[in-house]
Tab-separated table of C-alpha atoms in Angstrom:
chain	number	residue	atom	x	y	z
A	1	UNK	CA	72.433	19.871	-1.222
A	2	UNK	CA	69.821	19.496	-3.955
A	3	UNK	CA	67.431	22.432	-3.600
A	4	UNK	CA	64.831	20.910	-5.919
A	5	UNK	CA	64.818	17.584	-4.068
A	6	UNK	CA	64.701	19.342	-0.692
A	7	UNK	CA	61.829	21.558	-1.792
A	8	UNK	CA	59.944	18.557	-3.161
A	9	UNK	CA	60.514	16.625	0.087
A	10	UNK	CA	59.270	19.498	2.261
A	11	UNK	CA	56.142	19.951	0.164
A	12	UNK	CA	55.479	16.204	0.015
A	13	UNK	CA	55.787	16.033	3.804
A	14	UNK	CA	53.190	18.802	4.139
A	15	UNK	CA	50.869	17.191	1.591
A	16	UNK	CA	51.152	13.778	3.271
A	17	UNK	CA	50.395	15.342	6.644
A	18	UNK	CA	47.247	16.942	5.207
A	19	UNK	CA	46.176	13.672	3.563
A	20	UNK	CA	46.625	11.855	6.865
A	21	UNK	CA	44.524	14.554	8.590
A	22	UNK	CA	41.442	13.905	6.433
A	23	UNK	CA	38.611	12.342	8.429
A	24	UNK	CA	37.216	9.172	6.843
A	25	UNK	CA	33.839	10.797	6.189
A	26	UNK	CA	35.283	13.856	4.408
A	27	UNK	CA	36.815	12.313	1.289
A	28	UNK	CA	33.724	13.115	-0.755
A	29	UNK	CA	33.570	16.742	0.364
A	30	UNK	CA	33.854	19.354	-2.406
A	31	UNK	CA	37.207	21.081	-2.848
A	32	UNK	CA	37.879	24.653	-4.012
A	33	UNK	CA	38.732	23.088	-7.409
A	34	UNK	CA	35.425	23.167	-9.249
A	35	UNK	CA	33.938	19.702	-9.688
A	36	UNK	CA	36.572	17.972	-7.553
A	37	UNK	CA	36.169	16.248	-4.207
A	38	UNK	CA	38.927	15.947	-1.617
A	39	UNK	CA	39.761	12.504	-3.038
A	40	UNK	CA	39.942	13.980	-6.550
A	41	UNK	CA	42.605	16.439	-5.358
A	42	UNK	CA	44.799	13.565	-4.167
A	43	UNK	CA	44.090	11.636	-7.383
A	44	UNK	CA	45.218	14.631	-9.432
A	45	UNK	CA	48.445	15.002	-7.446
A	46	UNK	CA	49.201	11.300	-7.943
A	47	UNK	CA	48.371	11.578	-11.655
A	48	UNK	CA	50.813	14.487	-11.936
A	49	UNK	CA	53.492	12.336	-10.316
A	50	UNK	CA	52.832	9.741	-13.022
A	51	UNK	CA	53.131	12.433	-15.714
A	52	UNK	CA	56.610	13.320	-14.445
A	53	UNK	CA	57.757	9.735	-15.090
A	54	UNK	CA	56.559	9.554	-18.707
A	55	UNK	CA	59.628	11.298	-20.211
A	56	UNK	CA	61.668	8.528	-18.575
A	57	UNK	CA	59.432	5.822	-20.098
A	58	UNK	CA	58.387	4.814	-16.605
A	59	UNK	CA	55.097	4.389	-14.790
A	60	UNK	CA	54.229	4.578	-11.127
A	61	UNK	CA	55.101	1.541	-9.049
A	62	UNK	CA	52.260	-0.614	-7.724
A	63	UNK	CA	50.474	1.166	-4.899
A	64	UNK	CA	47.507	0.764	-2.572
A	65	UNK	CA	44.196	1.748	-4.192
A	66	UNK	CA	43.383	5.441	-3.715
A	67	UNK	CA	39.839	4.657	-2.545
A	68	UNK	CA	41.094	2.379	0.240
A	69	UNK	CA	44.339	4.099	1.224
A	70	UNK	CA	44.836	7.657	-0.085
A	71	UNK	CA	47.944	8.184	2.023
A	72	UNK	CA	49.531	4.910	0.900
A	73	UNK	CA	48.746	5.712	-2.732
A	74	UNK	CA	50.373	9.134	-2.427
A	75	UNK	CA	53.421	7.845	-0.554
A	76	UNK	CA	54.072	5.231	-3.260
A	77	UNK	CA	54.012	7.934	-5.964
A	78	UNK	CA	56.263	10.110	-3.808
A	79	UNK	CA	58.808	7.294	-3.493
A	80	UNK	CA	59.033	7.033	-7.290
A	81	UNK	CA	59.669	10.764	-7.721
A	82	UNK	CA	62.226	10.917	-4.920
A	83	UNK	CA	64.105	8.041	-6.570
A	84	UNK	CA	64.267	10.052	-9.816
A	85	UNK	CA	65.475	13.175	-7.999
A	86	UNK	CA	68.180	11.146	-6.222
A	87	UNK	CA	69.539	9.779	-9.528
A	88	UNK	CA	71.402	12.447	-11.561
A	89	UNK	CA	71.232	10.231	-14.647
A	90	UNK	CA	67.452	10.542	-14.604
A	91	UNK	CA	67.010	13.925	-12.929
A	92	UNK	CA	69.228	15.776	-15.394
A	93	UNK	CA	67.839	14.183	-18.555
A	94	UNK	CA	66.203	16.545	-20.988
A	95	UNK	CA	62.460	16.239	-21.432
A	96	UNK	CA	59.910	18.001	-23.630
A	97	UNK	CA	57.187	20.115	-22.027
A	98	UNK	CA	54.373	22.281	-23.421
A	99	UNK	CA	56.557	25.318	-22.680
A	100	UNK	CA	59.757	23.902	-24.199
A	101	UNK	CA	62.504	21.451	-23.237
A	102	UNK	CA	63.848	21.332	-19.695
A	103	UNK	CA	65.404	18.790	-17.336
A	104	UNK	CA	63.290	16.150	-15.612
A	105	UNK	CA	64.135	17.563	-12.181
A	106	UNK	CA	63.190	21.092	-13.207
A	107	UNK	CA	59.947	19.796	-14.700
A	108	UNK	CA	59.199	18.045	-11.391
A	109	UNK	CA	59.983	21.254	-9.499
A	110	UNK	CA	57.893	23.545	-11.681
A	111	UNK	CA	54.941	21.225	-12.151
A	112	UNK	CA	54.257	18.590	-9.520
A	113	UNK	CA	56.133	20.234	-6.650
A	114	UNK	CA	54.584	23.677	-7.186
A	115	UNK	CA	51.223	22.003	-7.827
A	116	UNK	CA	51.462	20.092	-4.550
A	117	UNK	CA	51.946	23.296	-2.565
A	118	UNK	CA	48.750	24.751	-4.035
A	119	UNK	CA	46.729	21.551	-3.877
A	120	UNK	CA	47.630	21.045	-0.230
A	121	UNK	CA	45.618	24.239	0.392
A	122	UNK	CA	42.735	22.830	-1.690
A	123	UNK	CA	42.726	19.602	0.302
A	124	UNK	CA	42.986	21.411	3.625
A	125	UNK	CA	40.088	23.719	2.769
A	126	UNK	CA	37.951	20.832	1.534
A	127	UNK	CA	38.428	18.883	4.750
A	128	UNK	CA	38.397	21.558	7.458
A	129	UNK	CA	42.153	21.686	8.067
A	130	UNK	CA	44.538	24.630	8.373
A	131	UNK	CA	45.140	26.025	4.898
A	132	UNK	CA	48.106	28.206	5.807
A	133	UNK	CA	50.827	27.867	3.210
A	134	UNK	CA	54.548	28.035	3.914
A	135	UNK	CA	55.483	31.719	3.428
A	136	UNK	CA	58.599	30.645	1.510
A	137	UNK	CA	56.393	28.792	-0.976
A	138	UNK	CA	53.979	31.714	-1.232
A	139	UNK	CA	56.778	34.160	-2.058
A	140	UNK	CA	58.433	31.799	-4.534
A	141	UNK	CA	55.201	30.878	-6.295
A	142	UNK	CA	54.137	34.530	-6.450
A	143	UNK	CA	57.455	35.466	-8.062
A	144	UNK	CA	57.134	32.607	-10.573
A	145	UNK	CA	53.529	33.465	-11.392
A	146	UNK	CA	54.282	37.165	-11.734
A	147	UNK	CA	56.964	36.404	-14.314
A	148	UNK	CA	54.648	34.382	-16.580
A	149	UNK	CA	53.910	36.368	-19.760
A	150	UNK	CA	50.267	37.378	-20.172
A	151	UNK	CA	49.750	35.261	-23.320
A	152	UNK	CA	51.093	32.170	-21.562
A	153	UNK	CA	48.904	32.868	-18.513
A	154	UNK	CA	45.878	33.227	-20.793
A	155	UNK	CA	46.732	29.854	-22.314
A	156	UNK	CA	47.028	28.343	-18.822
A	157	UNK	CA	43.506	29.570	-18.066
A	158	UNK	CA	42.093	28.161	-21.318
A	159	UNK	CA	40.412	24.746	-21.028
A	160	UNK	CA	42.050	22.030	-23.164
A	161	UNK	CA	45.028	24.253	-24.140
A	162	UNK	CA	47.457	21.670	-22.722
A	163	UNK	CA	45.373	18.627	-23.593
A	164	UNK	CA	41.835	17.297	-23.282
A	165	UNK	CA	40.284	18.232	-19.961
A	166	UNK	CA	43.346	20.212	-18.817
A	167	UNK	CA	43.132	23.748	-17.494
A	168	UNK	CA	46.095	24.809	-15.368
A	169	UNK	CA	44.405	27.806	-13.702
A	170	UNK	CA	40.866	29.087	-13.491
A	171	UNK	CA	39.828	32.699	-14.054
A	172	UNK	CA	41.468	35.149	-11.669
A	173	UNK	CA	39.386	35.880	-8.554
A	174	UNK	CA	39.052	39.429	-7.215
A	175	UNK	CA	40.360	39.963	-3.687
A	176	UNK	CA	40.114	43.063	-1.486
A	177	UNK	CA	42.871	45.670	-1.505
A	178	UNK	CA	45.390	44.801	1.168
A	179	UNK	CA	44.791	41.036	0.823
A	180	UNK	CA	47.630	38.844	2.045
A	181	UNK	CA	50.168	37.557	-0.447
A	182	UNK	CA	48.795	34.040	0.035
A	183	UNK	CA	45.284	35.239	-0.817
A	184	UNK	CA	46.581	37.132	-3.877
A	185	UNK	CA	48.471	34.038	-5.031
A	186	UNK	CA	45.429	31.815	-4.610
A	187	UNK	CA	43.207	34.345	-6.403
A	188	UNK	CA	45.679	34.622	-9.285
A	189	UNK	CA	45.495	30.848	-9.767
A	190	UNK	CA	41.697	30.926	-9.886
A	191	UNK	CA	41.035	29.991	-6.271
A	192	UNK	CA	38.726	31.951	-3.975
A	193	UNK	CA	40.675	32.294	-0.721
A	194	UNK	CA	37.432	32.969	1.166
A	195	UNK	CA	35.961	29.571	0.297
């Protein structure tokens, strides 16, 4: 069993389900990500899939246009990543990252897979769907986030620190004492769980 591939598959299933649940007239609705619409959230997730292929000198396969078929566009990107995860020769290759070298599969797990779990909430909130996150993901992401050194977290909150127009997390949002772990996780990543 490949835990990384299984985790990716579970999160991609959830993201695809949320994409397919978006009403046609809601794609332009604002998301909790400042300046992004619901469609922009899906675009970002697809763009992050493309970024995972760059260390392999690959690009995303041809796909339906995002404007016409958001689900088809996402599923095509998903197919490319699942093919990488299924091929040990690609998945276990070393690749550079802003935080140091790692394997391609670990980079996928820690970037696009984790990102997809959070952005599924963004998309759900933008389009009036259930934003409940898988408790397993919440606990895992909280543990990962809690282990990030303060200087690295500050860098992740700094616009352009990882490239032009890139900010990994927004400023931390205050939540009431006794807030759920999901709300604390969202707040720590710069999301207002009450939005």
